[in-house]
CSV table of C-alpha atoms and ligand atoms in Angstrom, one decimal:
chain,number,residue,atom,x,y,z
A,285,UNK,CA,-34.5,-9.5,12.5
A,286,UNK,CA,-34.0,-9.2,16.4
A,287,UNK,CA,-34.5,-6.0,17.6
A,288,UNK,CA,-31.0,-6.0,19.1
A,289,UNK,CA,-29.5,-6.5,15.3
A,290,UNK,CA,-30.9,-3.1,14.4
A,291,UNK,CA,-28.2,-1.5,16.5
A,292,UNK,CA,-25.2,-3.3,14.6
A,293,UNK,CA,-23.3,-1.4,12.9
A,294,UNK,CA,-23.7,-3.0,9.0
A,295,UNK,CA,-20.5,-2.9,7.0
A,296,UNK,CA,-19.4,-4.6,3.8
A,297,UNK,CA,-15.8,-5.4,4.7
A,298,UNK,CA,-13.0,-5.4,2.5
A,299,UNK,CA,-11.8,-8.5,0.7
A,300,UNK,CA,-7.7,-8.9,1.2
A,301,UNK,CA,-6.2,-10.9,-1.4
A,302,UNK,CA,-6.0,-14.3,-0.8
A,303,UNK,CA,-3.1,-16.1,1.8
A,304,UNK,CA,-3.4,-19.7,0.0
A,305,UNK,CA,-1.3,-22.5,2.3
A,306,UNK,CA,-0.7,-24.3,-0.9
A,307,UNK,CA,3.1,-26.1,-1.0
A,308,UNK,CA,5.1,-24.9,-4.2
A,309,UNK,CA,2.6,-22.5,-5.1
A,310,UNK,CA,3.7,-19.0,-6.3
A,311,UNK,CA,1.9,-16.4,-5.0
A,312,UNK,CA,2.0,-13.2,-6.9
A,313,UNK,CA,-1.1,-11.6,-5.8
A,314,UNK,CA,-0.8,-9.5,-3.1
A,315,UNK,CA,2.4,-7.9,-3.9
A,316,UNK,CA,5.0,-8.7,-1.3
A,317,UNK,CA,8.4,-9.4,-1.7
A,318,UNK,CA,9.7,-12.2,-3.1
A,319,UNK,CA,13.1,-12.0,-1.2
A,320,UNK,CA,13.4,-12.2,2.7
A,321,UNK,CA,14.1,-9.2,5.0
A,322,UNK,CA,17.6,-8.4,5.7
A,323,UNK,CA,20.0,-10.5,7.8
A,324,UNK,CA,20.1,-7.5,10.2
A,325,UNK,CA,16.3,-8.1,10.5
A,326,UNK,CA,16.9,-11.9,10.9
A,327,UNK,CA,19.4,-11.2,13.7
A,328,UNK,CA,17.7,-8.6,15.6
A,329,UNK,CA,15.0,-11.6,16.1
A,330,UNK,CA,17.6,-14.1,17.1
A,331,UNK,CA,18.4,-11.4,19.5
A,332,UNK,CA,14.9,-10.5,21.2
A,333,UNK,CA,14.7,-11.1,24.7
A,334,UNK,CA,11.3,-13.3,24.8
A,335,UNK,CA,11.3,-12.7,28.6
A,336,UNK,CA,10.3,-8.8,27.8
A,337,UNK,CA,7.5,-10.6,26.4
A,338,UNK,CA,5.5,-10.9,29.3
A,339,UNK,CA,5.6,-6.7,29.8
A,340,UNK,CA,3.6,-4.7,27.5
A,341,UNK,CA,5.2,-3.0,25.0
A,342,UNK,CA,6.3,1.0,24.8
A,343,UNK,CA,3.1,2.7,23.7
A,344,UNK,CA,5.0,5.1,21.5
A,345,UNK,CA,7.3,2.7,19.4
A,346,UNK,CA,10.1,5.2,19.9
A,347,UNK,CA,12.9,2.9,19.3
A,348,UNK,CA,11.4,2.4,15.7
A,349,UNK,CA,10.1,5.7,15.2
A,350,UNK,CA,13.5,7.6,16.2
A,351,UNK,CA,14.8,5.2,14.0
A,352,UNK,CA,12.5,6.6,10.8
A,353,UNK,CA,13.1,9.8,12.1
A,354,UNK,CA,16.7,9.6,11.3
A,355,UNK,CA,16.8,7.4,8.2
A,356,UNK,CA,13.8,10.2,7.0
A,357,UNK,CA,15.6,13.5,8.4
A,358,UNK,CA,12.7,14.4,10.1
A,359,UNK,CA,12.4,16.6,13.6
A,360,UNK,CA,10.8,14.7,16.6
A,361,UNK,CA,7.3,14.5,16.7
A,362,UNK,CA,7.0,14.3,13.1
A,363,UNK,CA,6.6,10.4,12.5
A,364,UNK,CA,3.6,8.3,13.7
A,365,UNK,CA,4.1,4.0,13.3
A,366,UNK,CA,1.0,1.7,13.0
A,367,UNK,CA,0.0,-2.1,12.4
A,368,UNK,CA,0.5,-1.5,8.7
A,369,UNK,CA,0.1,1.2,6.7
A,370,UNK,CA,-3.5,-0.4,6.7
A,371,UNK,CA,-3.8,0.5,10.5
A,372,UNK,CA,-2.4,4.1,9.8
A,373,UNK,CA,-4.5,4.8,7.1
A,374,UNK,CA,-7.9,3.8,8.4
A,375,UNK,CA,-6.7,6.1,11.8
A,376,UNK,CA,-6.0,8.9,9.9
A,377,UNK,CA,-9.5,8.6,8.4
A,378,UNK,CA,-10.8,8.7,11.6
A,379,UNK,CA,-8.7,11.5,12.9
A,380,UNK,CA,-8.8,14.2,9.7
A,381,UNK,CA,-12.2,13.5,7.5
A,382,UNK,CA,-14.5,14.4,10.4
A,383,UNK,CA,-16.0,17.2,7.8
A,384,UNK,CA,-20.0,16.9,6.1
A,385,UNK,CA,-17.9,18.1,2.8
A,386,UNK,CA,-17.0,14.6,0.8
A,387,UNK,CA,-13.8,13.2,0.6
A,388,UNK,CA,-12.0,12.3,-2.9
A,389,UNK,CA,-10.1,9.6,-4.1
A,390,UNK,CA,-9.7,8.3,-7.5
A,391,UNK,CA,-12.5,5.6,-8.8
A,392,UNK,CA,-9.7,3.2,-9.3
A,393,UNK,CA,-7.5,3.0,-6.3
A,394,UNK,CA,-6.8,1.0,-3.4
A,395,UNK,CA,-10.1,-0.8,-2.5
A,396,UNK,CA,-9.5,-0.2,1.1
A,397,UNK,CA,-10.7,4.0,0.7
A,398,UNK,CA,-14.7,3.4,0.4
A,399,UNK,CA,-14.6,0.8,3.3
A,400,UNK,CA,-12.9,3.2,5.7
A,401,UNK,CA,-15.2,6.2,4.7
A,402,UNK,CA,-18.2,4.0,4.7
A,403,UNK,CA,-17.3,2.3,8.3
A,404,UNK,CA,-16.3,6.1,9.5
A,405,UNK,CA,-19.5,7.8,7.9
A,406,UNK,CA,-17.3,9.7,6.2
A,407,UNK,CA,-19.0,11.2,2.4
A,408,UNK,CA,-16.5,10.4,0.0
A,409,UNK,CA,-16.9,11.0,-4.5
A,410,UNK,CA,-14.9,9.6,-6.5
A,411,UNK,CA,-13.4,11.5,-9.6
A,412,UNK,CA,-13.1,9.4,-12.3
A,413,UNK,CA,-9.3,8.5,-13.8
A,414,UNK,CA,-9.0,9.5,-17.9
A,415,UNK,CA,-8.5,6.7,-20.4
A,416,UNK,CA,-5.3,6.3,-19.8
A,417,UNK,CA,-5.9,5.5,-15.9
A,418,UNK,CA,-3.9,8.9,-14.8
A,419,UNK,CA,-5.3,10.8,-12.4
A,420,UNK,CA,-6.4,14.4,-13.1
A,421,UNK,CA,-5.4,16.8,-10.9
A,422,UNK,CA,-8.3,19.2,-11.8
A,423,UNK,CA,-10.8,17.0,-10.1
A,424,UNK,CA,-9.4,17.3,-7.2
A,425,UNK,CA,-10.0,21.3,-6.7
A,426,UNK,CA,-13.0,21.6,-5.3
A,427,UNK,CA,-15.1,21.7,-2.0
A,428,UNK,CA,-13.9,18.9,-0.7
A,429,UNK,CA,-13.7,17.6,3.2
A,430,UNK,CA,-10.2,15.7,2.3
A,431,UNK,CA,-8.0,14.2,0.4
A,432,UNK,CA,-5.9,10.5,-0.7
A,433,UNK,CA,-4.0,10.1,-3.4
A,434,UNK,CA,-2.2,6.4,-3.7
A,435,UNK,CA,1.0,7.0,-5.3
A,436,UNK,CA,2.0,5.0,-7.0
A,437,UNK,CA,-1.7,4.1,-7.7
A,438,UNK,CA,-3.2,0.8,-7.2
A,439,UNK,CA,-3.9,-1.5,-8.5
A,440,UNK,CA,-3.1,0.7,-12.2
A,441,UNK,CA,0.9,0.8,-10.9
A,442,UNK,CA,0.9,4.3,-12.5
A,443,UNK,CA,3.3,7.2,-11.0
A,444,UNK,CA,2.1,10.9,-10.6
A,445,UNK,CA,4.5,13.5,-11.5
A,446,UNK,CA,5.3,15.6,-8.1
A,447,UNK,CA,4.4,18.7,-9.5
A,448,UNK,CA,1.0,17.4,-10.0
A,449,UNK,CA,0.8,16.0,-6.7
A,450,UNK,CA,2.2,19.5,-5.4
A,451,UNK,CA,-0.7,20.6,-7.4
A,452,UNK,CA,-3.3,19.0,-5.6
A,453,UNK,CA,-1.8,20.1,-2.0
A,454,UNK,CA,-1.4,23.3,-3.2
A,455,UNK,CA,-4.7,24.0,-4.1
A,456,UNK,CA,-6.6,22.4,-1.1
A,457,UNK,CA,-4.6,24.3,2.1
A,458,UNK,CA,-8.4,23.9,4.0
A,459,UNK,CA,-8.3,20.2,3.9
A,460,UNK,CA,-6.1,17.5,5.1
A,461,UNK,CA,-4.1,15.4,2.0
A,462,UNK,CA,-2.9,12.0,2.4
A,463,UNK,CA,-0.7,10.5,-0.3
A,464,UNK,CA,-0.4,6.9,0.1
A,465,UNK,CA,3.2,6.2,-0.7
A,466,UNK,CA,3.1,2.0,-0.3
A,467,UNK,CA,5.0,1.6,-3.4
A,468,UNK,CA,6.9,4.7,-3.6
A,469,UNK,CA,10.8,3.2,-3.3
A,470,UNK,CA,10.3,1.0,-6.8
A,471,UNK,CA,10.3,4.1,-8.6
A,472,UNK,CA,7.8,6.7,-7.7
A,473,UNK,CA,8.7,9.9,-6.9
A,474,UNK,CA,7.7,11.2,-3.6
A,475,UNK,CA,6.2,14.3,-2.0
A,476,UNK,CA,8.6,14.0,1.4
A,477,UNK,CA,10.3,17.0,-0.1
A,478,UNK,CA,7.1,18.8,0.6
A,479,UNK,CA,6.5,18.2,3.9
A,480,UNK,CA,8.3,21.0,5.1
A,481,UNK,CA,5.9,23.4,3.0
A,482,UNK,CA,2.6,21.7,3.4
A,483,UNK,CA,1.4,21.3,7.3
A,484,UNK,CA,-1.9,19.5,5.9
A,485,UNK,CA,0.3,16.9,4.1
A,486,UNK,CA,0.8,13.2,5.6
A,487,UNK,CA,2.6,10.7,3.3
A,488,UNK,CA,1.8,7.5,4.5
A,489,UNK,CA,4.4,4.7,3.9
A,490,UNK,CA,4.5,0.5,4.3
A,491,UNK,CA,7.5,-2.1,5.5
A,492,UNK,CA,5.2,-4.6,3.6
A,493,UNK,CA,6.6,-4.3,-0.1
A,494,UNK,CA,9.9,-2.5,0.1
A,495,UNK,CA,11.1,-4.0,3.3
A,496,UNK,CA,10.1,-7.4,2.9
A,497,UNK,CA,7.9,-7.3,6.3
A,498,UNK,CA,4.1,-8.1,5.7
A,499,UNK,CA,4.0,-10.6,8.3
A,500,UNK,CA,5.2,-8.2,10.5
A,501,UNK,CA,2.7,-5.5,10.3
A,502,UNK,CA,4.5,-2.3,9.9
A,503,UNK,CA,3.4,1.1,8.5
A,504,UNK,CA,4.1,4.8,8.9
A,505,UNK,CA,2.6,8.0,8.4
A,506,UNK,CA,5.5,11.4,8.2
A,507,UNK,CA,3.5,14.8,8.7
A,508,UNK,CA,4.2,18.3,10.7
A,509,UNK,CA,4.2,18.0,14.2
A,510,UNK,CA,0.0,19.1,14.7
A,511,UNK,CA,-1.2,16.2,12.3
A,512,UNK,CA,1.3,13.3,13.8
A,513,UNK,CA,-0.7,14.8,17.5
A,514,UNK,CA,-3.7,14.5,16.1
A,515,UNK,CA,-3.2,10.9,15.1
A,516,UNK,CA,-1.7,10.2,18.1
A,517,UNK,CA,-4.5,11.2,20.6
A,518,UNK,CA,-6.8,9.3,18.2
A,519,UNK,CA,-4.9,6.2,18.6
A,520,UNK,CA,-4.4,6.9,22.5
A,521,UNK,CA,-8.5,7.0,22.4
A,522,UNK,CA,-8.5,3.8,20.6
A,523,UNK,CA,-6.0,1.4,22.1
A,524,UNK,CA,-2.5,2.4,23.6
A,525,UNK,CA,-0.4,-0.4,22.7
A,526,UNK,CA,-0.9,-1.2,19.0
A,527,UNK,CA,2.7,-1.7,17.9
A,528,UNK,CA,4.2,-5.4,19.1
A,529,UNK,CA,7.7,-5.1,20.6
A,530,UNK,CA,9.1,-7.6,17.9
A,531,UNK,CA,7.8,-5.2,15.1
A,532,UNK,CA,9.0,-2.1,17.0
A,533,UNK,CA,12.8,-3.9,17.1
A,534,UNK,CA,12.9,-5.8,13.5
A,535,UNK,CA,11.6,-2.1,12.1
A,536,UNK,CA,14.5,0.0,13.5
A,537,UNK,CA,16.8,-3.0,12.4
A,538,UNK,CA,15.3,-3.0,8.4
A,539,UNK,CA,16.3,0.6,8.4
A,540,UNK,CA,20.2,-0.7,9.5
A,541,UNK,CA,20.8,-2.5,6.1
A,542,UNK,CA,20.8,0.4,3.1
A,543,UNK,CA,22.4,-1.9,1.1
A,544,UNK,CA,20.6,-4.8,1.1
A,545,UNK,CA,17.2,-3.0,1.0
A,546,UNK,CA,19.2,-0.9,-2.3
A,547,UNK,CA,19.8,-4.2,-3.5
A,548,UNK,CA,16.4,-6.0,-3.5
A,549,UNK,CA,15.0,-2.9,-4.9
A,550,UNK,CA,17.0,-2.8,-7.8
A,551,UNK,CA,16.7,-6.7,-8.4
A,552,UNK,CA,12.9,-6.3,-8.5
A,553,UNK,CA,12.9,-3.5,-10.7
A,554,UNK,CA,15.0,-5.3,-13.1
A,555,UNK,CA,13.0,-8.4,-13.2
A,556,UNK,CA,9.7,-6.0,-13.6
A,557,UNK,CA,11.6,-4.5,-17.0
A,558,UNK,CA,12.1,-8.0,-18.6
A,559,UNK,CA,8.8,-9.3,-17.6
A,560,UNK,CA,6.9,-6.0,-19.3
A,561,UNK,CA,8.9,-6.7,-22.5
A,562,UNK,CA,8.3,-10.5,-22.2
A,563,UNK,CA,4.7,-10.1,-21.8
A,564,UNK,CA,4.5,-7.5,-24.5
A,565,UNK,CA,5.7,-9.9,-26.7
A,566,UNK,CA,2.9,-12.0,-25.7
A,567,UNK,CA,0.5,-9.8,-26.6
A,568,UNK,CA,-0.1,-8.5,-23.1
A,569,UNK,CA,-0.7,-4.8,-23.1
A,570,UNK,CA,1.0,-3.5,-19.5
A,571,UNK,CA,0.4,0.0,-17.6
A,572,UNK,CA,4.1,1.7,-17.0
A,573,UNK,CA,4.6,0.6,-13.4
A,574,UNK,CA,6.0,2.2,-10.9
A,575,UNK,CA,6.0,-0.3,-8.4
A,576,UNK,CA,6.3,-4.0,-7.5
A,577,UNK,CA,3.4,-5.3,-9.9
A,578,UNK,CA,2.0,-4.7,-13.2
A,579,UNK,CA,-1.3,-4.0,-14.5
A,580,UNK,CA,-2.0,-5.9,-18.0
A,581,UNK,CA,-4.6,-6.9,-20.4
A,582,UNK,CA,-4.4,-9.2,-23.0
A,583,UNK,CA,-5.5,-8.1,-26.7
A,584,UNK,CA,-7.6,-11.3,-26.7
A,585,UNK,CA,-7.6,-13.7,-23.9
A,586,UNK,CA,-10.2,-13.0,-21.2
A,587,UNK,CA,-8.8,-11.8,-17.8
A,588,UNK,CA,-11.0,-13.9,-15.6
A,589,UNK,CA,-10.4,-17.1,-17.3
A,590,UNK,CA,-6.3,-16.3,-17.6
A,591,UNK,CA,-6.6,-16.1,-14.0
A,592,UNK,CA,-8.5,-18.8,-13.6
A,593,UNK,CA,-6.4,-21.4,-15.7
A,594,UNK,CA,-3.2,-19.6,-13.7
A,595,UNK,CA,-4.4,-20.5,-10.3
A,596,UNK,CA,-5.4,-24.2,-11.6
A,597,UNK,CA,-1.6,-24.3,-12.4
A,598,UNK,CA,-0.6,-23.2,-8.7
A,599,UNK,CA,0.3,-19.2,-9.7
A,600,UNK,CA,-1.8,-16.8,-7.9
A,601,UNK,CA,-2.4,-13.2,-9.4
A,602,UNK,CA,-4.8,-10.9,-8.5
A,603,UNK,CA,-8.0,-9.9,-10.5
A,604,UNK,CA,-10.8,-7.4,-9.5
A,605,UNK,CA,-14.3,-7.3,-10.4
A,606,UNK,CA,-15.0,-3.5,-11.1
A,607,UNK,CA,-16.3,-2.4,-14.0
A,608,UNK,CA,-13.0,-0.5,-15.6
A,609,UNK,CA,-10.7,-3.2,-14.5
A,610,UNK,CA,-12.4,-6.0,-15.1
A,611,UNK,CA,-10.1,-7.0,-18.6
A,612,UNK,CA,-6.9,-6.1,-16.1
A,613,UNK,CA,-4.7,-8.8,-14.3
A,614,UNK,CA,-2.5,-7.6,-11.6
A,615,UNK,CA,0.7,-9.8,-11.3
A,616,UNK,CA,3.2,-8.9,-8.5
A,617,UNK,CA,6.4,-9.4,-9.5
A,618,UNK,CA,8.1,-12.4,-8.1
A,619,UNK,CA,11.7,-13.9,-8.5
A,620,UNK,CA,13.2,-14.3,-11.8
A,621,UNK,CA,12.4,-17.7,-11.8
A,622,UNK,CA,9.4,-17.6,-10.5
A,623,UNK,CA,8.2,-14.9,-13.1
A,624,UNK,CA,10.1,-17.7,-16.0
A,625,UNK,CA,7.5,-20.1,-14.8
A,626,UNK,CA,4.6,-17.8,-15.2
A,627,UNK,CA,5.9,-16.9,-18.5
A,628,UNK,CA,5.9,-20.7,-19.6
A,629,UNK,CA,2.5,-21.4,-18.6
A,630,UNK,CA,1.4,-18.3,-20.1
A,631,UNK,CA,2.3,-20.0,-23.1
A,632,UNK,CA,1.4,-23.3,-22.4
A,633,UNK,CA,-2.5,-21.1,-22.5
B,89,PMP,N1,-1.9,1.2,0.5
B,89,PMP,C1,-1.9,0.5,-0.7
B,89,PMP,C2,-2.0,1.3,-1.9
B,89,PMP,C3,-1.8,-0.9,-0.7
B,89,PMP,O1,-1.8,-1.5,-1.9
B,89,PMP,C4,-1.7,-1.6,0.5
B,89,PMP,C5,-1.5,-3.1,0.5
B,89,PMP,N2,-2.7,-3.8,0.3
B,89,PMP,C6,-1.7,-0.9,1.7
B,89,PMP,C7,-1.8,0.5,1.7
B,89,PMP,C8,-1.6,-1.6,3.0
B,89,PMP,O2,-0.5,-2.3,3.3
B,89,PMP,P1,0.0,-2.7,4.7
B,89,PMP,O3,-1.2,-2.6,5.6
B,89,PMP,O4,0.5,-4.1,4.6
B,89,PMP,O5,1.0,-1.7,5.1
């Protein structure tokens, strides 16, 4: 080794799940939407003034986060936007775990977590979920430099009751609790009533599922007025100008169309329904999800090799190589027809 390598910083990054370019492929494993953004969105880009392009955009997104803080009845000053919820999460890693105490997060969650803590130096444990992949809100009162919960959780697509999320807040006021809300709006409940109780609580929240915008790269974090500062200087130390201006408009423009978003909820959830049953029936044992995926086993077929013969056929699902998950497929649900074709090839296997 060089003697200048010694000084590198030596991180083992996070694998995203995989963008394939394939033509009439169907994707299903990194749970976006299958339907496009809303017309508003579509037309708010017909509109942008491309000449603006050539000035750097406003610093503090406040066209999109004004916007949030209306849709969200929040105050000013309560709302913080970011290149993904990915972007807001690893800041606010940076900005509220800066403690020698570890911070806790399930064993099963988003795989993201030990990257950030380990690229941070943050100490982080992780409590183990029961059998049943639930979390336990017991192991999450103690000593402790910090807190994330994913709620929904992924990649089990299990809901936590509020009151045991409240629990958890409740019982760490000395630390700072982040609740990872990505898939919240396909059925989980969410701890945005708190806010107003908890000053240590930021729920962190994605355009990248619900609003049909991965490709745009929008995420936000809600929180009192002291934590959104916080995050704020931290970014301002970081790099000033994170948000594009396209993302800044087509974000305030999602948040136009209640009825369309309303609508493309409800149509994934009731695709998610008939898929549980129809894989059920195929002896597919599924989590109760929560969100825009499910988790499921089969009583006899091997995971890997499901996934394996799937992606041969052009469907691409997800599957993960830790210990308690390795049985476990996650499949993001799709359109209706696209989730009939996975159910006929499941068959044809
Ligand atoms: N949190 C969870 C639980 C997720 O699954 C994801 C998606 N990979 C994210 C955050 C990040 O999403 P994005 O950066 O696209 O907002």
């Amino acid at each position: 080794m060089n003697k200048w390598e010694e000084n590198i910083r030596k991180v083992e990054p996070y694998i995203p799940g995989e963008q394939p370019q394939e033509k009439d492929m169907i994707k299903l494993n990194t749970n976006e939407n299958p339907y496009p953004p809303s017309p508003k969105v579509v037309e708010a880009h017909q509109n942008m003034d491309t000449d603006r392009f050539a000035l750097y955009p406003d610093p503090s997104s406040s066209e999109l986060v004004q916007a949030l803080e209306r849709y969200y009845g929040r105050e000013s000053g309560q709302v913080f936007t970011g290149v993904g919820s990915d972007d807001v999460l690893s800041l606010a890693f940076l900005t509220f775990f800066n403690s020698d105490k570890p911070v806790l997060f399930p064993d099963v969650t988003y795989s993201f977590y030990p990257v950030w803590a380990k690229v941070y130096q943050i100490p982080y444990e992780c409590p183990p979920l029961d059998e049943d992949f639930r979390i336990r809100p017991g192991d999450y009162m103690r000593e402790n430099g910090g807190i994330v919960i994913a709620n929904p959780n992924a990649p089990t697509s299990i809901g936590m009751p509020l009151r045991q999320v409240e629990e958890i807040i409740r019982g760490n006021p000395d630390v700072v609790v982040i609740i990872d809300e990505a898939y919240v709006d396909f059925g989980g409940e969410t701890v945005l009533p708190l806010l107003d109780r908890y000053e240590n609580l930021l729920v962190v929240r994605t355009y990248s599922k619900s609003r049909s915008l991965a490709g745009m790269r929008i995420g936000f974090a809600m929180g009192s007025r002291r934590l959104i500062q916080a995050l704020n200087d931290v970014k301002e130390s970081v790099n000033s100008y994170t948000m594009n201006m396209e993302s800044i408009r087509l974000g305030a423009a999602s948040l136009e169309d209640e009825e369309y978003f309303q609508s493309c909820l409800d149509r994934i959830v009731g695709t998610r329904t008939r898929v549980k049953r129809e894989l059920e029936g195929r002896g597919f044992i599924c989590l109760d999800s929560c969100t825009n995926f499910l988790f499921v086993r089969h009583e006899r077929k091997s995971a890997g090799i499901l996934f394996e013969e799937l992606q041969r056929r052009k469907i691409f699902v997800r599957h993960f190589g830790g210990e308690r998950i390795r049985d476990y497929l996650r499949i993001t649900i799709g359109t209706d027809q696209q989730m009939d074709r996975l159910l006929e090839v499941l068959d044809e296997l």
